PDB file of C-alpha atoms in Angstrom:
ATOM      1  CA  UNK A  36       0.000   0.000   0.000  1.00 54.00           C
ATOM      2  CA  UNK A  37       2.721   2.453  -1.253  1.00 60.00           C
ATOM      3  CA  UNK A  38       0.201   5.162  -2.206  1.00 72.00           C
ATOM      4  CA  UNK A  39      -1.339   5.516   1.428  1.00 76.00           C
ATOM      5  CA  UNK A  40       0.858   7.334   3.499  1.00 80.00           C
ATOM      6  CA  UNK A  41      -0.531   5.929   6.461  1.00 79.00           C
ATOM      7  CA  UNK A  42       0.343   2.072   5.582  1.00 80.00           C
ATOM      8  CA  UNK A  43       3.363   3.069   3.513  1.00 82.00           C
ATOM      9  CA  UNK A  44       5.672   1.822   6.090  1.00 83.00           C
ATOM     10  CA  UNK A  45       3.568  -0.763   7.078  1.00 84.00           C
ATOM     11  CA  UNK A  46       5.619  -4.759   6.545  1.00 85.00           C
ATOM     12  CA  UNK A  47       3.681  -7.632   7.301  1.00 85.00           C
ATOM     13  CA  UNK A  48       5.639 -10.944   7.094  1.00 89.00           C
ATOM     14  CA  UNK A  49       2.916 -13.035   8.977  1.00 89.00           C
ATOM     15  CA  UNK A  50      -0.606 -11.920   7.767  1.00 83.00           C
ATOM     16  CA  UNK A  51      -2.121 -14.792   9.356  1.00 81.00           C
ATOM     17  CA  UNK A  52      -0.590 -13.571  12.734  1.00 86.00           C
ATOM     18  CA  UNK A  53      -0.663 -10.006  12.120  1.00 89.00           C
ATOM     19  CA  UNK A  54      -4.155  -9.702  11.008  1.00 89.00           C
ATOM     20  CA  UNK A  55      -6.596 -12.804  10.825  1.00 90.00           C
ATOM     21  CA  UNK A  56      -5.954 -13.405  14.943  1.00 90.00           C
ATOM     22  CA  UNK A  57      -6.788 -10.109  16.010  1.00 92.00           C
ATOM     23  CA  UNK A  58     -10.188  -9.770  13.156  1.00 92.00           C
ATOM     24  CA  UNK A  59     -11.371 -12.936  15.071  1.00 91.00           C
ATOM     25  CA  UNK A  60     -11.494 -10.920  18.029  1.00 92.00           C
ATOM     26  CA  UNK A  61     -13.772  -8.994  16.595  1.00 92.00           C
ATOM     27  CA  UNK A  62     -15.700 -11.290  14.098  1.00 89.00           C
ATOM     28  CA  UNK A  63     -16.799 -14.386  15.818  1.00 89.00           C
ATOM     29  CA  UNK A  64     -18.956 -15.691  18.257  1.00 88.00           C
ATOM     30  CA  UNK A  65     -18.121 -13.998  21.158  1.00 85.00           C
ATOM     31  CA  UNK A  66     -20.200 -16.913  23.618  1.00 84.00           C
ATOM     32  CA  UNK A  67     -18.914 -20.231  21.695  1.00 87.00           C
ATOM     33  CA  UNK A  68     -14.980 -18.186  22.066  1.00 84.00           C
ATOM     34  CA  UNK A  69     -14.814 -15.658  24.847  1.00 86.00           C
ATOM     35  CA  UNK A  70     -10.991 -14.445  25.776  1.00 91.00           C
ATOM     36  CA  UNK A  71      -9.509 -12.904  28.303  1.00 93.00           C
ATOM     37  CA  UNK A  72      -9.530  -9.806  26.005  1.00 94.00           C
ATOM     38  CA  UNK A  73     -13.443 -10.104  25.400  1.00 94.00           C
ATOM     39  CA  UNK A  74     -13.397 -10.372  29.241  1.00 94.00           C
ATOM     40  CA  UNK A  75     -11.394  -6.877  29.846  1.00 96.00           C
ATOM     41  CA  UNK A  76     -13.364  -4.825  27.431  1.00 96.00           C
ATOM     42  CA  UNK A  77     -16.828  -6.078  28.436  1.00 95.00           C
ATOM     43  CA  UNK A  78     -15.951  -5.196  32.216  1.00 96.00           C
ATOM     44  CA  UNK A  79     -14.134  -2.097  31.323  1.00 97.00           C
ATOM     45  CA  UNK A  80     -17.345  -0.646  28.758  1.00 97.00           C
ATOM     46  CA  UNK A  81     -19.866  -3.479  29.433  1.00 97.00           C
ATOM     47  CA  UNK A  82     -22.481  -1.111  27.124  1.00 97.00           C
ATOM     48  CA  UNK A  83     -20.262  -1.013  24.185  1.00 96.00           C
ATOM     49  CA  UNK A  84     -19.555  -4.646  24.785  1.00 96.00           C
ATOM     50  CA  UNK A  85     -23.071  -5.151  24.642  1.00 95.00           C
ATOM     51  CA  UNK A  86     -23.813  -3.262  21.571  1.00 95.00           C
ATOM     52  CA  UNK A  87     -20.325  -5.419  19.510  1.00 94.00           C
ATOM     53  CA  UNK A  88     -22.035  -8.542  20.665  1.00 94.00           C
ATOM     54  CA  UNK A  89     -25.636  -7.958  20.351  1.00 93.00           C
ATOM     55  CA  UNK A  90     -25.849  -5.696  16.969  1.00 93.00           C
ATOM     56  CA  UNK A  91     -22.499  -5.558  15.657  1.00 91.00           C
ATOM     57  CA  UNK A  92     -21.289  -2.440  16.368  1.00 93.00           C
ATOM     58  CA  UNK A  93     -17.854  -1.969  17.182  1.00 94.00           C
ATOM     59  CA  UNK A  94     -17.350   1.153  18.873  1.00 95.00           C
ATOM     60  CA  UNK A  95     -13.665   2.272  18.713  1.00 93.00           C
ATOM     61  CA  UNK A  96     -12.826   2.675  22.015  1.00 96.00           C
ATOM     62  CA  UNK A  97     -12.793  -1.416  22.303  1.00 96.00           C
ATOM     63  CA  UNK A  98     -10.330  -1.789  20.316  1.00 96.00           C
ATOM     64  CA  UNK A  99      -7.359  -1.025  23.221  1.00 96.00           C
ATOM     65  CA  UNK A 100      -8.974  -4.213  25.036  1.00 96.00           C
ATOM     66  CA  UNK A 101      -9.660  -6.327  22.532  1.00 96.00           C
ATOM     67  CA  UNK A 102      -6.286  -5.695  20.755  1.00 95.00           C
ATOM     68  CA  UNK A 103      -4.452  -5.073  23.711  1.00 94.00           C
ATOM     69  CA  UNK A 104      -1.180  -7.266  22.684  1.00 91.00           C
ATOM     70  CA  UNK A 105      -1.278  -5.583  19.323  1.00 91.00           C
ATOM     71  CA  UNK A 106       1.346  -2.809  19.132  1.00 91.00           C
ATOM     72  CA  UNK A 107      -0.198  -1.712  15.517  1.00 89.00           C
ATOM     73  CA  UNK A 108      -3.198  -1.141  16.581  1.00 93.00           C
ATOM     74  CA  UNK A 109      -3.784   1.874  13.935  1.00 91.00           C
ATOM     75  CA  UNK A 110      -2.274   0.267  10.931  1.00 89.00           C
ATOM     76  CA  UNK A 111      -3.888  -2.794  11.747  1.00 92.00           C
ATOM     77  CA  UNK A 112      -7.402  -0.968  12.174  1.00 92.00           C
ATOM     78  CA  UNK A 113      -6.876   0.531   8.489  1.00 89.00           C
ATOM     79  CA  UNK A 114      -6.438  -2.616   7.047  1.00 88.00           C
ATOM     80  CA  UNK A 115      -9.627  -3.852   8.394  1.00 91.00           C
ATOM     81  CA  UNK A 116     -11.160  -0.580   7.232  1.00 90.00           C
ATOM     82  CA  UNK A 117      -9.462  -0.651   3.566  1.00 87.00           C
ATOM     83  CA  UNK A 118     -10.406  -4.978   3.490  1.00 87.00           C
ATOM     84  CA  UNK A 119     -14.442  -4.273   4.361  1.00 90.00           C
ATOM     85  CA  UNK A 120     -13.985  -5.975   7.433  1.00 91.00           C
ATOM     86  CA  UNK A 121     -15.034  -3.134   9.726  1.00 92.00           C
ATOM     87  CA  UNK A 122     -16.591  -0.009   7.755  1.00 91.00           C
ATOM     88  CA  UNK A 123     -16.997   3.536   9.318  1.00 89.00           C
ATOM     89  CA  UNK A 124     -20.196   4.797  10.579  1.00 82.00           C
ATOM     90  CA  UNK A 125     -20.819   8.769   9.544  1.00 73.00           C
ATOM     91  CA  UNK A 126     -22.336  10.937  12.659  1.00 70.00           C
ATOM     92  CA  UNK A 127     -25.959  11.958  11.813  1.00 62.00           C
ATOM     93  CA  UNK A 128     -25.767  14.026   9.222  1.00 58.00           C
ATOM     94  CA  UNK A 129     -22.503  14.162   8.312  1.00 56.00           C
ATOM     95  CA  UNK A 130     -21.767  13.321   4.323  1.00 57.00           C
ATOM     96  CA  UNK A 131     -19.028  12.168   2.260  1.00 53.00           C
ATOM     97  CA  UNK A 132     -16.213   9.359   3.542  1.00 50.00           C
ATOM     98  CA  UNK A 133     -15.832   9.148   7.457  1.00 50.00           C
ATOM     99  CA  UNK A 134     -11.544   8.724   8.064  1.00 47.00           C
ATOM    100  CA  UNK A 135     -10.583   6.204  10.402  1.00 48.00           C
ATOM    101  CA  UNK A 136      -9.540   7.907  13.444  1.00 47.00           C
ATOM    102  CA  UNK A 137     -12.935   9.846  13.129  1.00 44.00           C
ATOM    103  CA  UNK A 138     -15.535   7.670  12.966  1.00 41.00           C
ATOM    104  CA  UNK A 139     -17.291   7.106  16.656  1.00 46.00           C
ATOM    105  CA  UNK A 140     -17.986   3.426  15.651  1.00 52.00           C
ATOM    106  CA  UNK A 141     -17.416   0.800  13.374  1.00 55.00           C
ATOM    107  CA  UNK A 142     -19.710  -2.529  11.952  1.00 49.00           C
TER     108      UNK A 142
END
C-alpha cells in the first residue's frame, strides 16, 4: 500500500498472525470463544460490549482491550477498514467518507 501514506511503512511478514488473529477478536462468536480480552473490554465498557455482541457495532474505544497485545493497533485498524472488514459509521448528518480515526464506531 505504497500510495497511502498511512500504511506506507507498514511490513507484514505473517498476515495470518498479524491480522486474521486479532479480526477474530472482533468477528466471531463472542459466547462459543470468549478471551480474556473479550473479558477486559466487556468489564471495562460493558455497554459497548453489549452493543459489539448484540448488533455488531464496534465502537472504537474497544479496540485497546480487545487488541491489547497488538502494538499496531492503527495500521492494523486501516487494514480492516481498507479490506471491508469493519466499515466507518458517519455521525448523523454528516456526508461524504468518514476517516478512520474519526468515525465514533465501526460494523
Amino acid at each position: 500500500y505504497h500510495d497511502e501514506e498511512s500504511l506506507r511503512e507498514l511490513v507484514v511478514l505473517n498476515p495470518a498472525e498479524f491480522l486474521i488473529a486479532p479480526a477474530s477478536r472482533l468477528v466471531c462468536s463472542h459466547k462459543m470463544h470468549l478471551l480474556a480480552e473479550h473479558d477486559t473490554a466487556r468489564k471495562a465498557l460493558p455497554q459497548l460490549w453489549s452493543s459489539l455482541t448484540r448488533k455488531g457495532i464496534l465502537d472504537q474505544r474497544l479496540l485497546p482491550y480487545l487488541w491489547s497485545s497488538n502494538p499496531n493497533q492503527r495500521e492494523l485498524e486501516l487494514l480492516m477498514v481498507k479490506f471491508g472488514l469493519i466499515v466507518p459509521l458517519l455521525e448523523s448528518g454528516e456526508e461524504g467518507e468518514a476517516k478512520v480515526g474519526e468515525e465514533k464506531a465501526v460494523k
